[in-house]
Coordinates of C-alpha atoms and ligand atoms in Angstrom, one line a residue:
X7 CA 12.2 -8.2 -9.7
X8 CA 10.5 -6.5 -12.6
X9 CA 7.1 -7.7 -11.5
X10 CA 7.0 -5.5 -8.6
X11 CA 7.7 -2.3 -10.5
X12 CA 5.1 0.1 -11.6
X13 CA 1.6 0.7 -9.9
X14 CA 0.8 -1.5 -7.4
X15 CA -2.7 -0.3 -5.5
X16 CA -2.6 -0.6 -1.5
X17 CA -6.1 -2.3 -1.5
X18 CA -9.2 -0.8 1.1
X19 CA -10.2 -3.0 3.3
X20 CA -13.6 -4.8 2.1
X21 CA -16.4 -5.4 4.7
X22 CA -20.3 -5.9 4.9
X23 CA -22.8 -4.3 5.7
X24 CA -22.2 -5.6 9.6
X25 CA -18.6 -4.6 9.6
X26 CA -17.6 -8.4 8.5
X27 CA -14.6 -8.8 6.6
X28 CA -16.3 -9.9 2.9
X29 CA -14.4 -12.2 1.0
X30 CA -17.1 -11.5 -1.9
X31 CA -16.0 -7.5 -1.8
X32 CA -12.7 -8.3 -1.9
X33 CA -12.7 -10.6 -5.2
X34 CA -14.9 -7.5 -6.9
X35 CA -12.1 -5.0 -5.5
X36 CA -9.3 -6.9 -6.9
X37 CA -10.9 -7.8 -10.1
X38 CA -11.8 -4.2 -10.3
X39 CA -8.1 -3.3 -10.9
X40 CA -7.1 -6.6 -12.8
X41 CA -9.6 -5.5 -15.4
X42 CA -8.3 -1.8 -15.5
X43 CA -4.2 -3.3 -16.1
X44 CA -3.1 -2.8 -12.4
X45 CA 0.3 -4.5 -11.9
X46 CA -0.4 -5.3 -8.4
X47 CA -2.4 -4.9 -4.9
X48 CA -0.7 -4.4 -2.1
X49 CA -3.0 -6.4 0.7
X50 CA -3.9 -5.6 4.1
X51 CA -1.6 -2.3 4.9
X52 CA -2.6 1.1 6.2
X53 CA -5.4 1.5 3.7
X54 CA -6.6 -1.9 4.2
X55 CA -6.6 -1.9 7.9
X56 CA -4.4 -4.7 8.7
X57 CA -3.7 -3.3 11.6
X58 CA -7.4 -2.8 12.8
X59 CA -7.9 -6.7 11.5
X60 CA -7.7 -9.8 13.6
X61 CA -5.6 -12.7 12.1
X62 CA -8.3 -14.6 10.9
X63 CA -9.8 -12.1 8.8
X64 CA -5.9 -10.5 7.3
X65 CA -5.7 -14.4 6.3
X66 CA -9.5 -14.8 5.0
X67 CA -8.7 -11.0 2.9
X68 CA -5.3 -12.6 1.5
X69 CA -7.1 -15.6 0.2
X70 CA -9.9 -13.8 -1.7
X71 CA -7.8 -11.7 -3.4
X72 CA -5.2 -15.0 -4.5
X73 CA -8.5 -16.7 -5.5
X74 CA -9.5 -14.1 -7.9
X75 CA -6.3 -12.7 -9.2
X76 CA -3.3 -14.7 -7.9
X77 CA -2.4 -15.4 -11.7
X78 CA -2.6 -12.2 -13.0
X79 CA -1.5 -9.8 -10.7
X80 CA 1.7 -9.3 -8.4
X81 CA 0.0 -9.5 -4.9
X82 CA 2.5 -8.2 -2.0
X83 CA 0.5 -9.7 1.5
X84 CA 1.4 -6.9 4.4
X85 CA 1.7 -9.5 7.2
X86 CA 3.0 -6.9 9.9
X87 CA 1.2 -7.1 13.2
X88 CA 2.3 -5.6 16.6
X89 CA 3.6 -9.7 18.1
X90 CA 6.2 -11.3 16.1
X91 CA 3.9 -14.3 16.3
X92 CA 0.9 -13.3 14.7
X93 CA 3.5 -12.0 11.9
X94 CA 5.3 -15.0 11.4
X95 CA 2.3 -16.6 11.2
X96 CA 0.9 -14.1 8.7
X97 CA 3.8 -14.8 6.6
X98 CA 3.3 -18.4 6.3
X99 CA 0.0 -18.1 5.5
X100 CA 0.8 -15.9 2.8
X101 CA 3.0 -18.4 1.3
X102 CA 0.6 -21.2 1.9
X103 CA -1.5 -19.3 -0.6
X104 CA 0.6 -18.3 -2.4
X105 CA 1.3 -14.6 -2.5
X106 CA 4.4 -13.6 -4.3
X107 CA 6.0 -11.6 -1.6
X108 CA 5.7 -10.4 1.9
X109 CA 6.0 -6.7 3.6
X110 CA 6.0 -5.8 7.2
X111 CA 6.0 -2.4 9.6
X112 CA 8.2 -2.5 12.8
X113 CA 5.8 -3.4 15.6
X114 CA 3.8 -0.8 16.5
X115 CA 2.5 1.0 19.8
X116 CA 6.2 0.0 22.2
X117 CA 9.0 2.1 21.3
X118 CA 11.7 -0.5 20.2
X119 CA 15.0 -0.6 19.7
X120 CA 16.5 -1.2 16.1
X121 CA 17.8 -4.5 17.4
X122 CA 14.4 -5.6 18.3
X123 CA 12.6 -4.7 15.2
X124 CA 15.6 -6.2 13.2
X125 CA 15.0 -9.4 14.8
X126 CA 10.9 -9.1 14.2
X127 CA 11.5 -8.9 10.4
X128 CA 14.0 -11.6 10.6
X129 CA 11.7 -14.2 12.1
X130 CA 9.2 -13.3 9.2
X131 CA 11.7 -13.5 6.6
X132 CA 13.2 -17.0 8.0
X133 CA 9.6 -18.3 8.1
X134 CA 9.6 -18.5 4.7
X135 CA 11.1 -18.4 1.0
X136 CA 9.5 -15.2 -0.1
X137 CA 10.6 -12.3 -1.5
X138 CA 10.5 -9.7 1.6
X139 CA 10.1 -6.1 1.5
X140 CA 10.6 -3.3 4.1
X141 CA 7.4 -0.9 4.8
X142 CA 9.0 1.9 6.5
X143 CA 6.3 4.5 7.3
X144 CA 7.9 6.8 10.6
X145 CA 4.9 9.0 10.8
X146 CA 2.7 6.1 12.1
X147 CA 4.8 4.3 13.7
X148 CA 7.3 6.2 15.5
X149 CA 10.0 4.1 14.3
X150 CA 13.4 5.8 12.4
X151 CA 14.8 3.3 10.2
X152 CA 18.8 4.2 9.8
X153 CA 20.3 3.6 6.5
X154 CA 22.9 1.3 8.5
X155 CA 19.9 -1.4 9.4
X156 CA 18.4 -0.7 6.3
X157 CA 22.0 -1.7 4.5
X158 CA 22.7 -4.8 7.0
X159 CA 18.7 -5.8 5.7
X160 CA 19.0 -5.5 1.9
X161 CA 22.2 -7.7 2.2
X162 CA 20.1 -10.6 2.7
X163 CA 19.1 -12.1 -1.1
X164 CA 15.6 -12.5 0.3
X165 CA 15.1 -8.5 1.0
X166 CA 14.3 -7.2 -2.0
X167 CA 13.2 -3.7 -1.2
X168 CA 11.2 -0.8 1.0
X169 CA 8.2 0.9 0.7
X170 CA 9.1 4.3 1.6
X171 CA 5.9 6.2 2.9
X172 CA 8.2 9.3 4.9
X173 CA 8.4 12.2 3.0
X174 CA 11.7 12.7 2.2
X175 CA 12.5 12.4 -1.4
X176 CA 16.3 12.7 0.3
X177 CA 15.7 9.6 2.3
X178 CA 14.3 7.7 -0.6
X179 CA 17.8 8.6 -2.7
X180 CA 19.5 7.3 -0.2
X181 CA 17.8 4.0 0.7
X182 CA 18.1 3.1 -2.8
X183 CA 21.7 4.0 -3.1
X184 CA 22.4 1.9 0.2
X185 CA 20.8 -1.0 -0.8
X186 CA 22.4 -1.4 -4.4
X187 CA 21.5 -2.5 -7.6
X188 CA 19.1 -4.8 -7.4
X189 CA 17.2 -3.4 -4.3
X190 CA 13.6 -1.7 -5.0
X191 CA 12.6 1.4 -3.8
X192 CA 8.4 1.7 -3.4
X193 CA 7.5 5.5 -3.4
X194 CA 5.1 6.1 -0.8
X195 CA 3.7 9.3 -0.7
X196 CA 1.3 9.5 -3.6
X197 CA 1.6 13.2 -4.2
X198 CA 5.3 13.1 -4.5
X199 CA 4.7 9.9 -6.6
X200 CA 6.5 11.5 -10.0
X201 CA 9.4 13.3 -7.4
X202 CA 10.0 9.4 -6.0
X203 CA 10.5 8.3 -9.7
X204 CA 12.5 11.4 -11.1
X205 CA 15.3 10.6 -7.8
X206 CA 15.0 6.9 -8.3
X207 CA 12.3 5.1 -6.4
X208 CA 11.2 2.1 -9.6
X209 CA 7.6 2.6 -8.8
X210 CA 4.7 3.2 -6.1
X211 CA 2.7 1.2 -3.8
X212 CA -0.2 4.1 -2.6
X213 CA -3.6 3.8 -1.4
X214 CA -5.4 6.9 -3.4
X215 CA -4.5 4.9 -6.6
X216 CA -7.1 2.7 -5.7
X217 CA -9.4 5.7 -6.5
X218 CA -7.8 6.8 -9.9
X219 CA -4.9 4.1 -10.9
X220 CA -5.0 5.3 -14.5
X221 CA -4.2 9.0 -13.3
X222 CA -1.0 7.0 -11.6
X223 CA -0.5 4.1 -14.6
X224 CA -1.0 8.2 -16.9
X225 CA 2.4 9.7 -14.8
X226 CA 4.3 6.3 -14.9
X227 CA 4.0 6.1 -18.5
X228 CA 4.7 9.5 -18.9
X229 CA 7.5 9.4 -16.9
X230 CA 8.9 6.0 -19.0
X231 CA 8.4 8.0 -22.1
X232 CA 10.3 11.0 -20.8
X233 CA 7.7 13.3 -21.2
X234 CA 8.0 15.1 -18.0
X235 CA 5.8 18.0 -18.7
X236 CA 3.2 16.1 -19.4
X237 CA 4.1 14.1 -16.3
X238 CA 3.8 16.5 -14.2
X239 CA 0.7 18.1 -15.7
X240 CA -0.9 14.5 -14.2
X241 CA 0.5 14.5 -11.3
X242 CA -1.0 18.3 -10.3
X243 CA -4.3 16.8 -11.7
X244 CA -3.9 13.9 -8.9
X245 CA -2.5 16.6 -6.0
X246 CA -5.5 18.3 -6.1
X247 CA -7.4 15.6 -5.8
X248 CA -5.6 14.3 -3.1
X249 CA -5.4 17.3 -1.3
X250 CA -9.4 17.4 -1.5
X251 CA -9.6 13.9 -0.4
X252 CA -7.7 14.8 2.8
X253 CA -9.9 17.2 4.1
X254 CA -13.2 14.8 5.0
X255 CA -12.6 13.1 8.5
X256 CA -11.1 10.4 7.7
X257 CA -9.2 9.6 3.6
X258 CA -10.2 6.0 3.7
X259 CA -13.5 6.6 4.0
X260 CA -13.6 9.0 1.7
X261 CA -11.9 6.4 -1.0
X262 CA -14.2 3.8 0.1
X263 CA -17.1 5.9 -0.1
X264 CA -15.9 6.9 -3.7
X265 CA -15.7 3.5 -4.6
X266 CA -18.8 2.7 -3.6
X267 CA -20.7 5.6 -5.8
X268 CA -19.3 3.2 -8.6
X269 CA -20.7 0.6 -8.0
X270 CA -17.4 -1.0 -5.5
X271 CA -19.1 -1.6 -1.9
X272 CA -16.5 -2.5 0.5
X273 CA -18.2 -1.2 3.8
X274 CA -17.2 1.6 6.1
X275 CA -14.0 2.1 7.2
X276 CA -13.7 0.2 10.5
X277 CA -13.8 2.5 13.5
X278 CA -11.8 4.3 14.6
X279 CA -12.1 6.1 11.3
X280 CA -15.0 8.1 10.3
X281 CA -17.3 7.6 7.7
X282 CA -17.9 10.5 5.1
X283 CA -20.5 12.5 7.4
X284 CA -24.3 12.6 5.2
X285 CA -24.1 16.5 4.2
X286 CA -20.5 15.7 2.8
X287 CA -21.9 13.2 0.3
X288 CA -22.8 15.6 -2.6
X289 CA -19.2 16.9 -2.0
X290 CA -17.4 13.9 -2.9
X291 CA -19.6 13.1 -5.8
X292 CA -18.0 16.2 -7.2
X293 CA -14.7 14.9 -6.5
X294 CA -15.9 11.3 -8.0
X295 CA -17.4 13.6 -11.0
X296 CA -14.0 15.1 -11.5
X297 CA -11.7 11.9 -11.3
X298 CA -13.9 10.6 -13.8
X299 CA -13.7 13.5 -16.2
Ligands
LIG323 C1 -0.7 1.5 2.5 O1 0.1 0.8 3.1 O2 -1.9 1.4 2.5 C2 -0.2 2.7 1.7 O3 0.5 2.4 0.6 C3 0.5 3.8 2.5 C4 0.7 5.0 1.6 O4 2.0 5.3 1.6 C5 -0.1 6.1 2.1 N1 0.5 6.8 3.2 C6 -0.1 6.9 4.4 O5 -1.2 6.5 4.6 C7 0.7 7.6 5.4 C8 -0.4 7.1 1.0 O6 -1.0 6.4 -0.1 C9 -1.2 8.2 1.4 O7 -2.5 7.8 1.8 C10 -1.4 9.2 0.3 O8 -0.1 9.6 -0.2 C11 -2.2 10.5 0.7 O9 -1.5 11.3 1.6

């Protein structure tokens, strides 16, 4: 289990210029972060648009990162999708290339009941011999995951944790007490990143890491250390920062667009989110300025 603590970036997605997923982005991306010391990427969640990806391209994504750093890195494959089938077979896949675990969302859009969701996960899980994780994230998907499935889930060998993007450091506590020892706890809200660790979440899966992972790998070793001031000096840094990325029309464009004054080109964000608007360019490159500083 100690592979999957610390940072692990929720990777963009990676296009070309047409909108194409871009195997060739993707290997840059991830290489990107195996050069900086990254422990892992999180693949094809929220900020990678899985959900706004067809099969085909979550499976060609999955395989350019394994390609370039399957060795080096931890790489968790998001295979959630709103059918069970396209899940399970998402799973598979990620074993087939092999990925070193699996996460999933409830189905989205259809207001299920925990029974059915329970047995959505379960086919995933039974589809293969990887490691699975829970990706509980309410605030997108409408569904309330109860400490009671969450406790009948980690009992299984095979579910080894949740990525917990509500809000609610109180939840968080909770979930990991339910699930026991050995069960991980992913923070999810990057601004409450050092909160999740102080009330014992063992590390962070986030996408605005993917802008400034040394700011996060800064407050994890901080943290380790016990230097909690200093800790928490970073974490303010990183707030800001966050809070400033929040207010263009869309935050993955924003990152990708951030990435890309580097020197990272992943594309736009697919519609429905916005790219940064023109006159908001000079804006960012402050932002880029001061991440950099
Ligand atoms: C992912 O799956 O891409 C992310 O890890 C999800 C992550 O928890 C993000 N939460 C949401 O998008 C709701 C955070 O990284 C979030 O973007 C950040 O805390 C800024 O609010």
């Amino acid at each position: 289990l100690e592979r999957f603590k610390g940072i692990t970036v929720a990777m963009y997605s990676c296009y070309d210029e047409k909108g194409e997923v871009s195997k060739e982005a993707a290997k840059k991306l991830a290489r990107h972060y195996a050069n900086i010391g990254v422990n892992g990427l999180y693949v094809g969640g929220s900020s990678g648009e899985g959900m706004l990806q067809n099969v085909e391209e979550r499976k060609q994504t999955l395989e350019a990162v394994m390609e370039e750093v399957g060795q080096e890195m931890t790489i968790i494959a998001h295979v959630g999708a709103p059918s069970t089938r396209d899940s399970v077979e998402l799973s598979k896949h990620a074993e087939q290339v092999g990925a070193h675990a699996i996460s999933a969302v409830p189905s989205i859009y259809y207001r299920l009941s925990p029974q059915s969701v329970e047995h959505h996960w379960q086919q995933m899980i039974d589809s293969t011999s990887l490691p699975f994780i829970i990706y509980h994230i309410p605030q997108t998907t409408g569904f309330q995951l109860s400490k009671a499935l969450l406790t009948k889930m980690a009992a299984q060998d095979k579910v080894i944790g949740v990525k917990i993007s509500a809000e609610s450091t109180f939840e968080l506590q909770q979930f990991k007490a339910a699930g026991g020892d050995d069960f991980l706890v992913f923070n999810g809200p990057d601004e409450q990143y050092l909160a999740g660790r102080s009330i014992g979440a063992d590390g962070g899966i986030g996408g605005t890491y993917g802008v400034m992972p040394e700011l996060f790998m800064k407050i994890e070793q901080c943290y380790v250390e016990g230097k909690t001031e200093e800790a928490r000096k970073w974490q303010f840094i990183v707030n800001d920062l966050i809070a400033e990325l929040l207010s263009f029309p869309s935050l993955y464009g924003a990152c990708k667009q951030i990435l890309k004054l580097r020197g990272l080109n992943t594309g736009e964000a697919r519609l429905p989110f916005l790219p940064v608007p023109e006159a908001e360019i000079s804006r960012l490159e402050a932002i880029n300025e001061k991440i950099l500083s």
